[in-house]
Each structure stands twice: as C-alpha cells, then as structure tokens.
Amino acid sequence: MNPERREQYLKLFLSESADLLDVLEAGLLSLEQGKSSVRTVPEMLRAVHTLKGNSATFGFFDLVAISHRVEGLLEKARRDDLAPDALSHLLAVVDLIRAILRKRGPATEPHATDVVEITEEQVQVALRKLDALQSSSPGDKGGVGGAAVPSSARSLPAGWRIVFAPHARMLLSANDPVLLFRALEALGPLTIEADVSALPDLTDFDAELCYLRWTLYLRCDVPRDLVMDVFEWVEGDCNLEVTPIDDAAPATTAAPHRAATAPVSASFASSTLSPLDGTDAAFIRVDVEKIETLINMVGELFITQSMLSRYGLENTAALPSGFQDDLALLERNTRELQESVLRIRMVPMDFVFQRMTRVVRDLANQLGKQVSLALSGGGTEIDKSVLERIVDPLVHLMRNAVDHGIEPTAARRRAGKPETGLISLSAQHRSGAVVVELADDGAGISRAALRARARQLNLLDDVPDDRLLDLIFVSGFSTRKEVDVHSGRGVGLDAVRRNVAALGGTVNVWSEEGKGTRFELRLPLTLAIVDGQLVRAGGQIYLFPLLSIVECVQASAARLHAVANARPVLMFREECVAVYRLEEVLECVSPDAAERFDEFTVAAGDLLAVVEAGGLRVAFRVDELLEQQQVVVKNIERNFRRVSGILGATVLGDGSVALILDVAGLCEQLGGSRVDSAGARQEVHA
Amino acid sequence: MTGPERTATASDAETGSTARQFLTCFLGEEEYALDILRVQEIRCWDRATRIPHTSSYVKGLINLRGDIVPVVDLRERFGLPSAAYGPQTVVVVVKAQNDDPDHARTIGLVVDAVSDVYDLELAAIRPPPAMGSSRAMDFIQGLVPQQDRLLIILDVDRLVDLKVLLEETARLSVPM
C-alpha cells in the first residue's frame, strides 16, 4: 500500500475500530447485566470480525491474534453464557486494544486522559488468558475453539502449502482470487504457481468462468486458522487443500482432488457476517475537516448576507420595490441553511453515556459497592466539540458520585436505603441550552465538614449556607489526598467548573445530607455560533455572549457607590458587584475613542452590563448598548495568538471585526472577590 | 518599471545559482525586500480592530475574505519614528511557511509604500554586519546592493513567528 494512501486509510481504520470496540463493549456490558438480546452476540461477532480483517490489512498482527481469540470466545457465547470473569477479561481486552490503537495512531484525541504503555508482555498475558478461557469448557464442536488452540507453547510450521482450485463458477460470486492472494501476502512471503492447463481455446473461452488453479507457498509461521480465514468467503466454491510446509509429505500433483484435508472453520459460515464495510447504510463517515470547511463557508455566506441586508436597510429609497422582500427571503434561507449545517456537528449524548456506564461499572467493582446507573435523554444532541470537552468533567463527577457519594452497602443498609445505590444521568434541551444532570442517592455533602475545612484554610468565617456548597469548586479545597491511577492532570472540581465555564456554561450543585447530591451542568448547544449582545467600549465594538449576561442596567446614583480605595460598586439584587470600565480591563482603546485612559470613571447614568461566569459576578461599564445578534465565532489563534479575555472574533455586517469576550476568563482574572453587603471585599479564593 | 531582467538561463545553469523574486517596499528612505512567494496580496490601509493586551505596533485585526488577520506596523515594530497614515499607506499581506503544515499564518504589514519586484541572485545576498541592537536586526536576513541602493531582505517567517511574538510581548514592560 503506498504510504500516503496508507496514512489516509489508517485514520479511517482507527476511527472505524473505535466504533467497533464501542459496539463490542456495549455488548459485553449488556451481557454482564443480563440485558442482551438475540442480536447482541452476532453484532459483537460482526464487529470483532471486521476489526480482525481490517487489522490484517494493516499488518497489525498482534491485533489480529487478539481479535481472533475474542472471536473464539464469542462463538462460545452463542451456545452457552460466558462466565463473569470471562466477560471481565474481555472488557479488559477491549481496553488493551484501545491502548494499542492509540499507540498506532497520531495523538489526535484531545481528551485522552490516560496514556498507558502497552508492553509485549501484557499482550501475551492477555492472549494466554483468552486461550485459557477458550479451552475451559470442553465439548464445543469444531469451529475455532477446536481447530486452533494456538497456545504459546505449541510451535507453528514454517509455512503452508495451499492448493487452491476454484470451481468454474466461483468468479460469478464476485470473488477475485487476486484479493485472496493479497490477503495471504499480508500474512507473510508468498510464492504462487499457476496451473493454466485447463484453459480452453479462445473460441470456447467463457470470460465469466474460472479455468485456473494455483499452488501457493506461504512461508510464515502463522496459525492455520488465519490462512483458512482468507478463504472463508469462497469455501463452498472451491477445493482447498492446506498443508504445513515442513511436513515430510511431498507436494502432490497439481491436479485437484475432492476432499479438503481439514475442515474449513465451519462456525463462521453460519453467522450472517456482513462484508468488510459493515457500516450501517444510513450513515456516512465524513472527515471532520470537510465539515469545518462547509461550516466556514456557510458562515461567510451568512456574513455576506448580513452585509447585503444592512445595505438594503440603509438604501431603501434607492432600491426597486420588492427588493426588500427578496432580501428578507434571502435572510430566511441563509439562516435555515446555517442551522442545518450546524446540526451536522451535533451528536447525541449517548456517546458520552456509554463511557459513563463503563466508568461506573469498573469503579463500583473496584470499590466493592453496588451501584446502578440510570440514563435518560441519550438522544439529546450537542455540538461535538462541546461534547468532547465535557467528557472529562462528567467522568470526574461520576467517579466522585461512586466513590464519595454512594455509601458502602453496609452503611446503606443501616441507613434504611436500598443496598444498590442509584446514580442518574440525564440530558435535555432547555431554553437554548443543554442541561445535564448527575444525581446520586448517596450520603450528600456534609455542611459541617465544609465549614471545618473552610476554617482550616482560613477562608471566610461566616458563610451563608447557600454559598457553602460552592466552596467545593474552590481550588485546593478538597480534603482528600487521592492517589488515583486514573486521574490525569487538572482534575478536581475546580477544573470541572473551569472547563465548563470555558465553554460558556455553568455548573451548580445541590445536596442534602443523607439523601444525595445533584450536579447540574448547563452547556451551550454549540461553539461555532454564539448569540451575543453587541456593545461599544473604548471606541470599538465587542460582543458579550448572551448566556453570560445577567442584566444590562443603567446605573442610578442611588445604586452606584464609590468605595474608598476600591472600585465603584453597584448594588444589584441585594448584592454588591464591582464595576469596571471594559476598555480599561482590556487595555484597549481604539484611536477613534472619545476619551483617554486617564479620564476613566464611572458615573451615574452610565450603562452597565452585569455578567456572570463560574459563580462570579462583575459589572462592565460600556459606552453604548447595540443590537443583539447571532454571530459566527472565528478563531484568532490561527494567525495571531491567544489573547486573554477574548474568546474569538467575528465579522459584523459592515465587514469590520468585533471581538467576542471571554467572560469566564475576565471574571477569573479580575479576582474572585465577592463583595458582601457590608461593602467589605471577601476573597473566596486567590 | 521592471527590475533588472533575469540573466540568461544558460549562465544560471553553469553557475548553478538561483535567483528569487522579491517585492520591495519603503519604510522612510529604507527599502525592504520580501520574498514574493510569501506575499499574498497588497491592500489599502483601512480601520483595524484593536486587540487587548498587545503592543502598540499591532494595529489590530482585519477581515480578509473571512480570514481574521492581524496587522502590524513595521515602522513601529522596528522602532522607527512612526509616520501618519496617508493614501499611499498600504498593507502587505504575507503568509509564512511555519510550523503548521495545514495553515500558513498570515499577517499584514503596514508599510509606507510598495516599490517594485526584483530578481535577486541568492549569491549576491550578504549577511548583515553587526549594526547594534536595532529591533529590526532580528528580522533581517541579509543585504543586497542594487544599483545605487541597498535592499534589506526581511525574514518573513520570523516576522510572523508566534514564539517571537510572545517573547517580545513578555520583554516589553508596558504592553500598551
């Protein structure tokens, strides 16, 4: 395979393999929970078989060997149930394959939390265990189990001699011997001798029939099964004879004889294996880059249409009648097009949910707790890039729920609770956002413990109850010294809140001791476009994401207070909010600005935008409030660099660039000060 | 007016030397040369959106057919006295061939005026002598005498380099 194509196909292979492994894992989990259907095992077999074939194409023989044995075990599962430890081991094997695949591919996963090094040793151990499980129950007829127990102890012959005599009509079933030979060649060095003695004269030649037979020598110590698998599709249409090469028996004549010397793996013939493609006809696999390009182009179209609309508005008199209507129609069409295209990026939450099932199962087993996970709203769709960035925070919250939330069985019994703890994870669309809720019926968060810890850290002494829970999100607050092998860097509830805030979302917590805890994450539907409030400050235009705005107010003298040696403060809904001039915080004044830096003050009658992110509220004074608009978010790092306080840029209707504010970043930068009603500033965290 | 014509290809083949084309532009009296392969286009100066927390030589962001491109004033960047922008002021948009194979970073350079396109023999390029610590030194690739002038060849890749940009930002005590 030429190297460039290989690179391209490798990406496809890795992506497809990930999906196949998900199918396998889902099947294994459902078998374990006794929730499988008649279709489960065949589906898993199909997935593993495809994985095996694809791996062989790329020469990943360790994967071929592993998949082969997994297939064998799953074949057993058709007849009798697999023991729990077999299922557990298979799940571990799935992880092993994932790790091997990660090594084979480029490091593209943004959220790969653990990079576990896979050694040859580990692969061998896994293989041996698979073999042991395979041979543990005697009496399975023929098939993979019987014919091939390639335990590491048994040596393989140096190669195989294959006499392959297709029946005349074999070609009619679209089987091409060349492909078979290529597959064999992927296993090892191959020499081919063709027997053309049966070729008729040209006048008698029927192009659709096969008149050739071949003798092939595969000089490689692979198990016989692998050779037989290559011919699996044509088993009924040919005479096949496969003999080991270092056997004493000399090669017989090239003339074919009826009986094959060994049965072809009978077990596969029965399953309804789909062709190597195996994907559902209703879906098309598309490179993410193509989608990005499409979204960019539609975004451009949107901007161009905006400019046209604006022109239309400003020049109504000069334009022919009916033109305005046409423009309005254009705007509607463009908007619909944009919405449709953005929907392409939406994926269902199921992608994350499946991962959760595994997390809960593994951790519960490890800790010896009984936990059941109830999922709902898996079909709720969310932008792929948002999804990718909440996987880790959700996993962390889930682990917390199992580890610290759900009590050990004995404790639950004493408390009169059902022995199995219940964790529920749900996702739904609510008022333009995706709301994900994670709740457990466990021990809840102890207020007393929180207060004690707060005192210990010399934080504020007297925190009102509703603020107390928020403390868990403070960096360094947790009292646990977890040495968790699965924890990557940057975990902790503070990271959870930060990551969610960086997306423009929020996370809140409710808890009742003895009853349970609930986390609620509100996430934007997509990152590609944002609904925002345009403002003018320091002579240029900025955009506040609407989700971040609490309210825009006009500062009345009664509510605006100067506090000695500190910032002006706004009384807003019983709370004191610090007020900043936007252009001062950004250190950014356009040459057309009306005022200079040294004249910065906030006066009564000024317009203030009160914003909130990550639990912190800040008010920004702006010169002017402009319209609300939905805009396409453009990345400024492509040509420049990351700028603190700025999320991205967008192009307005007049073609000029407006900067989109990173409210979460700004709030964090300005300090975690919440000012209480006495006007004293309290540092909640550094 | 075109620059010196390419010398006969025969002699090129003999000596094995290569010539490259450069676009030159003026900053005051000095003539700077940019590898033409890295020049994407030339635009008139128009308003740019200022970027927070950046040095004053970064004039802001402009919209280039959907691409958000930063514009840098070369005079200010090189520490030359700044000049008022006039109708001749142009922005030379250059693309670097840097780290990312998928995307060539694009920036705009504000210059006084654009001059000409020259074919310059690579062999004729002299390394710059140590001329003190002018800020421009970092970006000068070489000097080429051209008739009665001296052309200063700029390293476009370095001008656009993110790391250099970040270092400069850190070095400057007052960002604005």
PDB file of N, CA, C and O in Angstrom, chain B residues 23-34 42-46 59 71-93 108-116 154:
ATOM      1  N   LEU B  23       9.619  41.404  -3.483  1.00  0.00           N
ATOM      2  CA  LEU B  23       8.823  42.625  -3.545  1.00  0.00           C
ATOM      3  C   LEU B  23       9.457  43.609  -2.568  1.00  0.00           C
ATOM      4  O   LEU B  23       9.712  43.259  -1.424  1.00  0.00           O
ATOM      5  N   THR B  24       9.708  44.829  -3.009  1.00  0.00           N
ATOM      6  CA  THR B  24      10.299  45.763  -2.068  1.00  0.00           C
ATOM      7  C   THR B  24       9.288  46.833  -1.693  1.00  0.00           C
ATOM      8  O   THR B  24       8.382  47.167  -2.448  1.00  0.00           O
ATOM      9  N   CYS B  25       9.473  47.326  -0.479  1.00  0.00           N
ATOM     10  CA  CYS B  25       8.594  48.397  -0.009  1.00  0.00           C
ATOM     11  C   CYS B  25       9.411  49.366   0.827  1.00  0.00           C
ATOM     12  O   CYS B  25      10.502  49.044   1.293  1.00  0.00           O
ATOM     13  N   PHE B  26       8.856  50.570   0.997  1.00  0.00           N
ATOM     14  CA  PHE B  26       9.584  51.630   1.666  1.00  0.00           C
ATOM     15  C   PHE B  26       9.132  51.836   3.091  1.00  0.00           C
ATOM     16  O   PHE B  26       7.948  51.853   3.401  1.00  0.00           O
ATOM     17  N   LEU B  27      10.109  51.994   3.968  1.00  0.00           N
ATOM     18  CA  LEU B  27       9.841  52.499   5.305  1.00  0.00           C
ATOM     19  C   LEU B  27      10.745  53.720   5.405  1.00  0.00           C
ATOM     20  O   LEU B  27      11.953  53.599   5.606  1.00  0.00           O
ATOM     21  N   GLY B  28      10.185  54.883   5.198  1.00  0.00           N
ATOM     22  CA  GLY B  28      11.022  56.081   5.151  1.00  0.00           C
ATOM     23  C   GLY B  28      11.907  55.993   3.924  1.00  0.00           C
ATOM     24  O   GLY B  28      11.442  55.708   2.823  1.00  0.00           O
ATOM     25  N   GLU B  29      13.199  56.182   4.123  1.00  0.00           N
ATOM     26  CA  GLU B  29      14.120  56.134   2.999  1.00  0.00           C
ATOM     27  C   GLU B  29      14.610  54.723   2.728  1.00  0.00           C
ATOM     28  O   GLU B  29      15.233  54.455   1.714  1.00  0.00           O
ATOM     29  N   GLU B  30      14.371  53.827   3.652  1.00  0.00           N
ATOM     30  CA  GLU B  30      14.927  52.481   3.519  1.00  0.00           C
ATOM     31  C   GLU B  30      14.028  51.587   2.698  1.00  0.00           C
ATOM     32  O   GLU B  30      12.803  51.653   2.770  1.00  0.00           O
ATOM     33  N   GLU B  31      14.678  50.725   1.916  1.00  0.00           N
ATOM     34  CA  GLU B  31      13.916  49.827   1.050  1.00  0.00           C
ATOM     35  C   GLU B  31      14.076  48.390   1.552  1.00  0.00           C
ATOM     36  O   GLU B  31      15.178  47.831   1.577  1.00  0.00           O
ATOM     37  N   TYR B  32      12.974  47.796   1.911  1.00  0.00           N
ATOM     38  CA  TYR B  32      12.987  46.437   2.438  1.00  0.00           C
ATOM     39  C   TYR B  32      12.439  45.461   1.398  1.00  0.00           C
ATOM     40  O   TYR B  32      11.522  45.791   0.647  1.00  0.00           O
ATOM     41  N   ALA B  33      12.987  44.266   1.384  1.00  0.00           N
ATOM     42  CA  ALA B  33      12.590  43.277   0.381  1.00  0.00           C
ATOM     43  C   ALA B  33      11.949  42.058   1.042  1.00  0.00           C
ATOM     44  O   ALA B  33      12.427  41.575   2.070  1.00  0.00           O
ATOM     45  N   LEU B  34      10.858  41.599   0.425  1.00  0.00           N
ATOM     46  CA  LEU B  34      10.160  40.420   0.947  1.00  0.00           C
ATOM     47  C   LEU B  34      10.084  39.366  -0.157  1.00  0.00           C
ATOM     48  O   LEU B  34       9.753  39.687  -1.298  1.00  0.00           O
ATOM     49  N   ILE B  42      -1.707  42.822  -1.632  1.00  0.00           N
ATOM     50  CA  ILE B  42      -1.438  44.178  -1.138  1.00  0.00           C
ATOM     51  C   ILE B  42      -2.761  44.899  -1.034  1.00  0.00           C
ATOM     52  O   ILE B  42      -3.542  44.901  -1.980  1.00  0.00           O
ATOM     53  N   ARG B  43      -3.001  45.476   0.129  1.00  0.00           N
ATOM     54  CA  ARG B  43      -4.275  46.168   0.321  1.00  0.00           C
ATOM     55  C   ARG B  43      -4.054  47.576   0.797  1.00  0.00           C
ATOM     56  O   ARG B  43      -3.027  47.905   1.381  1.00  0.00           O
ATOM     57  N   CYS B  44      -5.074  48.393   0.580  1.00  0.00           N
ATOM     58  CA  CYS B  44      -5.020  49.733   1.147  1.00  0.00           C
ATOM     59  C   CYS B  44      -5.260  49.627   2.630  1.00  0.00           C
ATOM     60  O   CYS B  44      -5.977  48.746   3.089  1.00  0.00           O
ATOM     61  N   TRP B  45      -4.712  50.537   3.346  1.00  0.00           N
ATOM     62  CA  TRP B  45      -4.933  50.533   4.788  1.00  0.00           C
ATOM     63  C   TRP B  45      -6.382  50.947   5.076  1.00  0.00           C
ATOM     64  O   TRP B  45      -6.901  51.875   4.495  1.00  0.00           O
ATOM     65  N   ASP B  46      -7.006  50.189   5.981  1.00  0.00           N
ATOM     66  CA  ASP B  46      -8.334  50.553   6.431  1.00  0.00           C
ATOM     67  C   ASP B  46      -8.371  50.292   7.924  1.00  0.00           C
ATOM     68  O   ASP B  46      -7.511  49.632   8.472  1.00  0.00           O
ATOM     69  N   LYS B  59      -1.540  46.797  15.049  1.00  0.00           N
ATOM     70  CA  LYS B  59      -2.610  47.748  14.797  1.00  0.00           C
ATOM     71  C   LYS B  59      -3.995  47.181  15.025  1.00  0.00           C
ATOM     72  O   LYS B  59      -4.950  47.906  15.257  1.00  0.00           O
ATOM     73  N   VAL B  71      -2.711  42.935  11.868  1.00  0.00           N
ATOM     74  CA  VAL B  71      -1.919  43.878  11.079  1.00  0.00           C
ATOM     75  C   VAL B  71      -0.875  44.522  11.976  1.00  0.00           C
ATOM     76  O   VAL B  71      -1.186  44.986  13.068  1.00  0.00           O
ATOM     77  N   VAL B  72       0.340  44.549  11.484  1.00  0.00           N
ATOM     78  CA  VAL B  72       1.467  45.022  12.277  1.00  0.00           C
ATOM     79  C   VAL B  72       2.114  46.208  11.568  1.00  0.00           C
ATOM     80  O   VAL B  72       2.305  46.152  10.357  1.00  0.00           O
ATOM     81  N   ASP B  73       2.437  47.245  12.320  1.00  0.00           N
ATOM     82  CA  ASP B  73       3.115  48.395  11.729  1.00  0.00           C
ATOM     83  C   ASP B  73       4.613  48.138  11.788  1.00  0.00           C
ATOM     84  O   ASP B  73       5.201  48.103  12.873  1.00  0.00           O
ATOM     85  N   LEU B  74       5.229  47.962  10.619  1.00  0.00           N
ATOM     86  CA  LEU B  74       6.645  47.625  10.613  1.00  0.00           C
ATOM     87  C   LEU B  74       7.502  48.753  11.158  1.00  0.00           C
ATOM     88  O   LEU B  74       8.491  48.512  11.842  1.00  0.00           O
ATOM     89  N   ARG B  75       7.130  49.997  10.868  1.00  0.00           N
ATOM     90  CA  ARG B  75       7.904  51.122  11.398  1.00  0.00           C
ATOM     91  C   ARG B  75       7.978  51.031  12.899  1.00  0.00           C
ATOM     92  O   ARG B  75       9.055  51.072  13.488  1.00  0.00           O
ATOM     93  N   GLU B  76       6.841  50.904  13.519  1.00  0.00           N
ATOM     94  CA  GLU B  76       6.827  50.849  14.983  1.00  0.00           C
ATOM     95  C   GLU B  76       7.527  49.603  15.496  1.00  0.00           C
ATOM     96  O   GLU B  76       8.212  49.633  16.516  1.00  0.00           O
ATOM     97  N   ARG B  77       7.336  48.515  14.776  1.00  0.00           N
ATOM     98  CA  ARG B  77       7.955  47.280  15.240  1.00  0.00           C
ATOM     99  C   ARG B  77       9.465  47.383  15.211  1.00  0.00           C
ATOM    100  O   ARG B  77      10.156  46.849  16.068  1.00  0.00           O
ATOM    101  N   PHE B  78       9.979  48.087  14.230  1.00  0.00           N
ATOM    102  CA  PHE B  78      11.421  48.235  14.121  1.00  0.00           C
ATOM    103  C   PHE B  78      11.945  49.405  14.924  1.00  0.00           C
ATOM    104  O   PHE B  78      13.122  49.718  14.880  1.00  0.00           O
ATOM    105  N   GLY B  79      11.028  50.074  15.622  1.00  0.00           N
ATOM    106  CA  GLY B  79      11.487  51.183  16.446  1.00  0.00           C
ATOM    107  C   GLY B  79      11.788  52.433  15.658  1.00  0.00           C
ATOM    108  O   GLY B  79      12.479  53.331  16.141  1.00  0.00           O
ATOM    109  N   LEU B  80      11.298  52.512  14.449  1.00  0.00           N
ATOM    110  CA  LEU B  80      11.497  53.736  13.664  1.00  0.00           C
ATOM    111  C   LEU B  80      10.451  54.751  14.079  1.00  0.00           C
ATOM    112  O   LEU B  80       9.387  54.384  14.567  1.00  0.00           O
ATOM    113  N   PRO B  81      10.715  55.996  13.870  1.00  0.00           N
ATOM    114  CA  PRO B  81       9.691  57.000  14.209  1.00  0.00           C
ATOM    115  C   PRO B  81       8.440  56.744  13.375  1.00  0.00           C
ATOM    116  O   PRO B  81       8.522  56.444  12.192  1.00  0.00           O
ATOM    117  N   SER B  82       7.292  56.828  14.027  1.00  0.00           N
ATOM    118  CA  SER B  82       6.092  56.465  13.280  1.00  0.00           C
ATOM    119  C   SER B  82       5.657  57.611  12.367  1.00  0.00           C
ATOM    120  O   SER B  82       5.970  58.767  12.595  1.00  0.00           O
ATOM    121  N   ALA B  83       4.961  57.225  11.331  1.00  0.00           N
ATOM    122  CA  ALA B  83       4.516  58.223  10.363  1.00  0.00           C
ATOM    123  C   ALA B  83       3.003  58.173  10.293  1.00  0.00           C
ATOM    124  O   ALA B  83       2.382  57.163  10.591  1.00  0.00           O
ATOM    125  N   ALA B  84       2.428  59.277   9.894  1.00  0.00           N
ATOM    126  CA  ALA B  84       0.968  59.289   9.762  1.00  0.00           C
ATOM    127  C   ALA B  84       0.574  58.446   8.561  1.00  0.00           C
ATOM    128  O   ALA B  84       1.313  58.361   7.575  1.00  0.00           O
ATOM    129  N   TYR B  85      -0.576  57.830   8.667  1.00  0.00           N
ATOM    130  CA  TYR B  85      -1.035  57.004   7.554  1.00  0.00           C
ATOM    131  C   TYR B  85      -1.643  57.893   6.483  1.00  0.00           C
ATOM    132  O   TYR B  85      -2.486  58.736   6.764  1.00  0.00           O
ATOM    133  N   GLY B  86      -1.206  57.708   5.249  1.00  0.00           N
ATOM    134  CA  GLY B  86      -1.753  58.512   4.168  1.00  0.00           C
ATOM    135  C   GLY B  86      -2.410  57.642   3.121  1.00  0.00           C
ATOM    136  O   GLY B  86      -2.533  56.434   3.296  1.00  0.00           O
ATOM    137  N   PRO B  87      -2.822  58.224   2.029  1.00  0.00           N
ATOM    138  CA  PRO B  87      -3.488  57.440   0.979  1.00  0.00           C
ATOM    139  C   PRO B  87      -2.562  56.422   0.327  1.00  0.00           C
ATOM    140  O   PRO B  87      -3.016  55.478  -0.307  1.00  0.00           O
ATOM    141  N   GLN B  88      -1.256  56.622   0.498  1.00  0.00           N
ATOM    142  CA  GLN B  88      -0.327  55.671  -0.104  1.00  0.00           C
ATOM    143  C   GLN B  88      -0.027  54.498   0.798  1.00  0.00           C
ATOM    144  O   GLN B  88       0.568  53.523   0.357  1.00  0.00           O
ATOM    145  N   THR B  89      -0.419  54.645   2.066  1.00  0.00           N
ATOM    146  CA  THR B  89      -0.083  53.603   3.021  1.00  0.00           C
ATOM    147  C   THR B  89      -0.758  52.301   2.615  1.00  0.00           C
ATOM    148  O   THR B  89      -1.958  52.259   2.343  1.00  0.00           O
ATOM    149  N   VAL B  90       0.046  51.295   2.561  1.00  0.00           N
ATOM    150  CA  VAL B  90      -0.522  50.005   2.167  1.00  0.00           C
ATOM    151  C   VAL B  90      -0.213  48.945   3.204  1.00  0.00           C
ATOM    152  O   VAL B  90       0.702  49.079   4.014  1.00  0.00           O
ATOM    153  N   VAL B  91      -0.981  47.882   3.098  1.00  0.00           N
ATOM    154  CA  VAL B  91      -0.761  46.722   3.949  1.00  0.00           C
ATOM    155  C   VAL B  91      -0.349  45.572   3.044  1.00  0.00           C
ATOM    156  O   VAL B  91      -1.074  45.202   2.122  1.00  0.00           O
ATOM    157  N   VAL B  92       0.852  45.054   3.289  1.00  0.00           N
ATOM    158  CA  VAL B  92       1.317  43.909   2.519  1.00  0.00           C
ATOM    159  C   VAL B  92       0.959  42.655   3.309  1.00  0.00           C
ATOM    160  O   VAL B  92       1.436  42.469   4.432  1.00  0.00           O
ATOM    161  N   VAL B  93       0.120  41.830   2.749  1.00  0.00           N
ATOM    162  CA  VAL B  93      -0.304  40.628   3.460  1.00  0.00           C
ATOM    163  C   VAL B  93       0.644  39.493   3.104  1.00  0.00           C
ATOM    164  O   VAL B  93       0.792  39.140   1.937  1.00  0.00           O
ATOM    165  N   GLY B 108      -0.624  41.012   8.191  1.00  0.00           N
ATOM    166  CA  GLY B 108      -0.491  42.170   7.311  1.00  0.00           C
ATOM    167  C   GLY B 108       0.594  43.095   7.853  1.00  0.00           C
ATOM    168  O   GLY B 108       0.717  43.284   9.060  1.00  0.00           O
ATOM    169  N   LEU B 109       1.400  43.652   6.971  1.00  0.00           N
ATOM    170  CA  LEU B 109       2.465  44.568   7.391  1.00  0.00           C
ATOM    171  C   LEU B 109       2.166  45.944   6.826  1.00  0.00           C
ATOM    172  O   LEU B 109       1.997  46.099   5.610  1.00  0.00           O
ATOM    173  N   VAL B 110       2.094  46.922   7.705  1.00  0.00           N
ATOM    174  CA  VAL B 110       1.842  48.277   7.220  1.00  0.00           C
ATOM    175  C   VAL B 110       3.166  48.904   6.809  1.00  0.00           C
ATOM    176  O   VAL B 110       4.118  48.956   7.596  1.00  0.00           O
ATOM    177  N   VAL B 111       3.244  49.337   5.567  1.00  0.00           N
ATOM    178  CA  VAL B 111       4.461  49.988   5.082  1.00  0.00           C
ATOM    179  C   VAL B 111       4.057  51.327   4.472  1.00  0.00           C
ATOM    180  O   VAL B 111       2.884  51.568   4.209  1.00  0.00           O
ATOM    181  N   ASP B 112       5.066  52.177   4.218  1.00  0.00           N
ATOM    182  CA  ASP B 112       4.757  53.491   3.646  1.00  0.00           C
ATOM    183  C   ASP B 112       4.244  53.350   2.224  1.00  0.00           C
ATOM    184  O   ASP B 112       3.268  53.969   1.826  1.00  0.00           O
ATOM    185  N   ALA B 113       4.977  52.560   1.448  1.00  0.00           N
ATOM    186  CA  ALA B 113       4.582  52.375   0.055  1.00  0.00           C
ATOM    187  C   ALA B 113       5.261  51.126  -0.476  1.00  0.00           C
ATOM    188  O   ALA B 113       6.281  50.686   0.046  1.00  0.00           O
ATOM    189  N   VAL B 114       4.694  50.620  -1.542  1.00  0.00           N
ATOM    190  CA  VAL B 114       5.311  49.458  -2.181  1.00  0.00           C
ATOM    191  C   VAL B 114       6.152  49.950  -3.343  1.00  0.00           C
ATOM    192  O   VAL B 114       5.784  50.897  -4.031  1.00  0.00           O
ATOM    193  N   SER B 115       7.283  49.316  -3.560  1.00  0.00           N
ATOM    194  CA  SER B 115       8.173  49.784  -4.616  1.00  0.00           C
ATOM    195  C   SER B 115       8.115  48.916  -5.868  1.00  0.00           C
ATOM    196  O   SER B 115       7.443  49.242  -6.830  1.00  0.00           O
ATOM    197  N   ASP B 116       8.802  47.811  -5.850  1.00  0.00           N
ATOM    198  CA  ASP B 116       8.987  47.088  -7.095  1.00  0.00           C
ATOM    199  C   ASP B 116       9.198  45.601  -6.850  1.00  0.00           C
ATOM    200  O   ASP B 116       9.311  45.167  -5.716  1.00  0.00           O
ATOM    201  N   LEU B 154      14.072  40.912   4.415  1.00  0.00           N
ATOM    202  CA  LEU B 154      13.449  40.561   5.687  1.00  0.00           C
ATOM    203  C   LEU B 154      13.084  39.072   5.743  1.00  0.00           C
ATOM    204  O   LEU B 154      12.686  38.489   4.738  1.00  0.00           O
TER     205      LEU B 154
END
